[in-house]
Amino acid sequence: MTSDVPSAWIQKMNVRRPMRFRDDTIMVKPRWFIPDHYHVQYAGNIGFMSIGAGYCVRNRYEPTLFYGLLNHTLGNSLATVHTVSLKNSFILTRKPIWGHLSPKAGVSVNWGYTNNTFNELPPHYPNKYYFQNKIHVAPFWGIEWQQALNNSHLKAMGLYIEFSTLDAYLLEFIRTRYVGFNDIWNMAVGISFYIH
């Protein structure tokens, strides 16, 4: 099977450029595997501090992989907790409000590792009393303020605030009267870097 693709195009993919194939023109993005955005986040059920990198899909969906850490230095915790989170964020408006504000919501899947996390209840715990604590689903909502930049590498920077909870907290809110709706939310603040 023959191809009209020039053989030299693989060597020259350091800039975005149009390519013509017969009657069609496509834009080739160099290094497509490099993330579109990076985040540094404080709190938010992913650790005391976390960093993440992800992609923007069709300008509405932003899957981002985070790594978070909580320990004695970061959070004054007696236990060290490592968290890996796949954060699935959806932009709720087609255009930013007032040109800069983007409301977002979504759900994260968090995997935590420490000396007292477990997938199944140990036998010494009462049946159905405790919730497994290694994997959590964490719904969230928030808003991000973005500022476009005239920079060759950075397209924009953003500051965001989010409120998130965990499936275990939601369960306790639903099944008991001791946990109020305002008690289950955790606030996070973060900085975003969007690259070309």
Coordinates of C-alpha atoms in Angstrom, one line a residue:
M1 CA 0.0 0.0 0.0
T2 CA 1.5 3.3 -1.1
S3 CA 1.3 6.6 0.8
D4 CA 1.4 10.2 -0.2
V5 CA 3.0 11.2 3.1
P6 CA 6.5 12.7 2.6
S7 CA 9.2 10.7 4.2
A8 CA 10.9 13.8 5.7
W9 CA 7.8 14.9 7.7
I10 CA 8.7 12.7 10.7
Q11 CA 12.1 14.5 11.1
K12 CA 10.6 18.0 11.0
M13 CA 7.8 17.7 13.6
N14 CA 9.2 20.4 15.8
V15 CA 6.5 23.0 14.8
R16 CA 2.8 22.8 14.1
R17 CA 2.4 22.9 10.3
P18 CA -0.2 22.2 7.7
M19 CA 0.3 19.1 5.6
R20 CA -1.5 18.4 2.3
F21 CA -2.6 14.9 1.3
R22 CA -4.2 15.0 -2.2
D23 CA -7.2 17.3 -1.6
D24 CA -7.1 17.5 2.2
T25 CA -5.1 19.6 4.5
I26 CA -4.5 18.6 8.2
M27 CA -2.7 20.3 11.0
V28 CA 0.0 18.1 12.6
K29 CA 0.7 18.8 16.3
P30 CA 4.3 18.0 17.2
R31 CA 4.9 15.7 20.2
W32 CA 1.2 15.0 20.6
F33 CA 1.9 13.0 23.7
I34 CA 3.1 16.0 25.7
P35 CA 0.3 17.2 28.1
D36 CA -1.6 20.4 27.4
H37 CA -1.7 21.6 31.0
Y38 CA 0.0 21.2 34.3
H39 CA -1.3 21.8 37.8
V40 CA 0.0 22.4 41.3
Q41 CA -2.7 21.9 43.9
Y42 CA -3.1 22.4 47.7
A43 CA -5.5 20.0 49.5
G44 CA -8.6 18.7 47.8
N45 CA -8.5 15.0 48.9
I46 CA -5.4 14.3 46.8
G47 CA -2.9 15.0 49.5
F48 CA -1.5 18.0 51.2
M49 CA 0.2 19.0 48.0
S50 CA -0.2 17.5 44.5
I51 CA 1.0 17.9 41.0
G52 CA -0.7 16.9 37.8
A53 CA -0.5 16.8 34.0
G54 CA -3.3 16.3 31.5
Y55 CA -4.9 17.0 28.2
C56 CA -7.8 19.1 26.9
V57 CA -10.2 17.0 24.7
R58 CA -12.5 19.0 22.4
N59 CA -12.2 22.1 24.7
R60 CA -14.6 20.6 27.2
Y61 CA -13.1 17.6 28.9
E62 CA -9.8 17.7 30.8
P63 CA -8.5 14.3 32.1
T64 CA -5.5 14.9 34.4
L65 CA -3.3 12.5 36.3
F66 CA -2.3 13.7 39.8
Y67 CA 0.2 12.6 42.4
G68 CA -0.3 13.8 45.9
L69 CA 1.6 13.5 49.1
L70 CA 0.8 13.9 52.8
N71 CA 3.5 13.4 55.4
H72 CA 5.1 14.9 58.4
T73 CA 6.7 17.8 56.4
L74 CA 3.7 18.3 54.1
G75 CA 0.7 18.4 56.4
N76 CA 2.2 17.4 59.7
S77 CA 0.8 13.9 59.4
L78 CA 2.1 10.9 61.5
A79 CA 1.5 8.6 58.5
T80 CA 2.8 9.1 55.0
V81 CA 0.1 8.9 52.4
H82 CA 0.7 8.7 48.6
T83 CA -2.3 9.3 46.4
V84 CA -2.7 8.8 42.6
S85 CA -5.8 10.4 41.1
L86 CA -7.4 10.5 37.7
K87 CA -9.3 13.7 37.8
N88 CA -12.0 14.0 35.1
S89 CA -12.9 17.7 34.8
F90 CA -15.6 19.1 32.5
I91 CA -15.9 22.7 31.5
L92 CA -19.5 23.7 32.0
T93 CA -19.7 26.7 29.7
R94 CA -18.8 27.1 26.0
K95 CA -17.1 30.4 26.7
P96 CA -15.5 31.8 29.8
I97 CA -17.7 34.1 31.9
W98 CA -16.6 37.7 31.7
G99 CA -13.8 36.4 29.5
H100 CA -11.8 34.8 32.3
L101 CA -13.9 32.5 34.5
S102 CA -14.6 28.9 33.7
P103 CA -16.9 26.9 35.9
K104 CA -15.9 23.2 36.1
A105 CA -17.2 20.0 37.7
G106 CA -16.3 16.3 37.5
V107 CA -15.3 13.3 39.4
S108 CA -11.9 11.9 40.4
V109 CA -10.9 8.3 41.0
N110 CA -8.3 8.3 43.9
W111 CA -6.0 5.5 44.8
G112 CA -4.3 6.0 48.2
Y113 CA -1.4 4.1 49.7
T114 CA -0.3 4.1 53.3
N115 CA 0.2 1.6 56.1
N116 CA -3.5 1.5 57.0
T117 CA -5.3 1.4 53.6
F118 CA -7.1 -1.7 52.5
N119 CA -9.2 -2.9 49.6
E120 CA -11.2 -5.3 51.8
L121 CA -12.1 -5.1 55.5
P122 CA -9.7 -6.9 57.8
P123 CA -11.4 -9.6 59.7
H124 CA -11.3 -7.8 63.1
Y125 CA -13.5 -5.0 61.8
P126 CA -17.3 -5.3 62.1
N127 CA -19.0 -6.3 58.9
K128 CA -20.4 -3.3 56.9
Y129 CA -19.2 -0.9 59.6
Y130 CA -16.2 0.6 57.9
F131 CA -15.7 1.5 54.2
Q132 CA -12.7 0.3 52.2
N133 CA -10.3 3.2 52.0
K134 CA -7.8 2.4 49.2
I135 CA -9.9 3.5 46.2
H136 CA -12.3 6.4 46.4
V137 CA -14.6 8.2 44.0
A138 CA -14.5 12.0 44.6
P139 CA -17.0 14.3 43.0
F140 CA -16.0 18.0 42.8
W141 CA -17.0 21.4 41.5
G142 CA -15.3 24.7 41.2
I143 CA -14.2 27.7 39.1
E144 CA -11.0 28.7 37.4
W145 CA -9.8 32.2 36.5
Q146 CA -7.6 32.1 33.4
Q147 CA -5.3 34.8 31.9
A148 CA -4.0 34.4 28.4
L149 CA -0.2 35.0 28.0
N150 CA 1.8 36.3 25.1
N151 CA 4.5 33.7 25.6
S152 CA 6.1 31.3 23.2
H153 CA 5.7 28.3 25.6
L154 CA 2.8 29.3 27.9
K155 CA -0.6 29.8 26.4
A156 CA -2.3 30.8 29.6
M157 CA -2.2 30.6 33.4
G158 CA -5.0 29.9 35.8
L159 CA -6.0 30.0 39.4
Y160 CA -8.7 27.7 40.6
I161 CA -10.7 26.9 43.7
E162 CA -12.6 23.6 44.1
F163 CA -14.8 21.8 46.6
S164 CA -14.6 18.0 46.6
T165 CA -15.9 15.2 48.7
L166 CA -15.3 11.4 48.9
D167 CA -17.8 8.5 48.4
A168 CA -17.4 7.5 52.0
Y169 CA -18.3 11.0 53.2
L170 CA -21.4 11.0 51.0
L171 CA -22.4 7.6 52.3
E172 CA -22.1 8.8 55.9
F173 CA -24.1 11.9 55.1
I174 CA -26.9 9.8 53.5
R175 CA -27.1 7.0 56.2
T176 CA -26.5 9.0 59.4
R177 CA -27.9 12.2 60.9
Y178 CA -24.6 13.1 62.5
V179 CA -22.8 14.3 59.4
G180 CA -24.2 17.4 57.8
F181 CA -23.9 18.4 54.1
N182 CA -21.5 21.2 54.9
D183 CA -19.2 18.8 56.8
I184 CA -18.4 16.5 53.8
W185 CA -16.7 19.1 51.5
N186 CA -13.0 19.8 51.3
M187 CA -11.6 23.0 49.6
A188 CA -8.6 23.0 47.2
V189 CA -6.8 25.8 45.6
G190 CA -4.4 25.4 42.6
I191 CA -2.4 27.0 39.8
S192 CA -2.7 25.8 36.2
F193 CA -0.2 26.2 33.4
Y194 CA -1.5 25.8 29.8
I195 CA 1.1 25.2 27.1
H196 CA 1.0 25.6 23.3

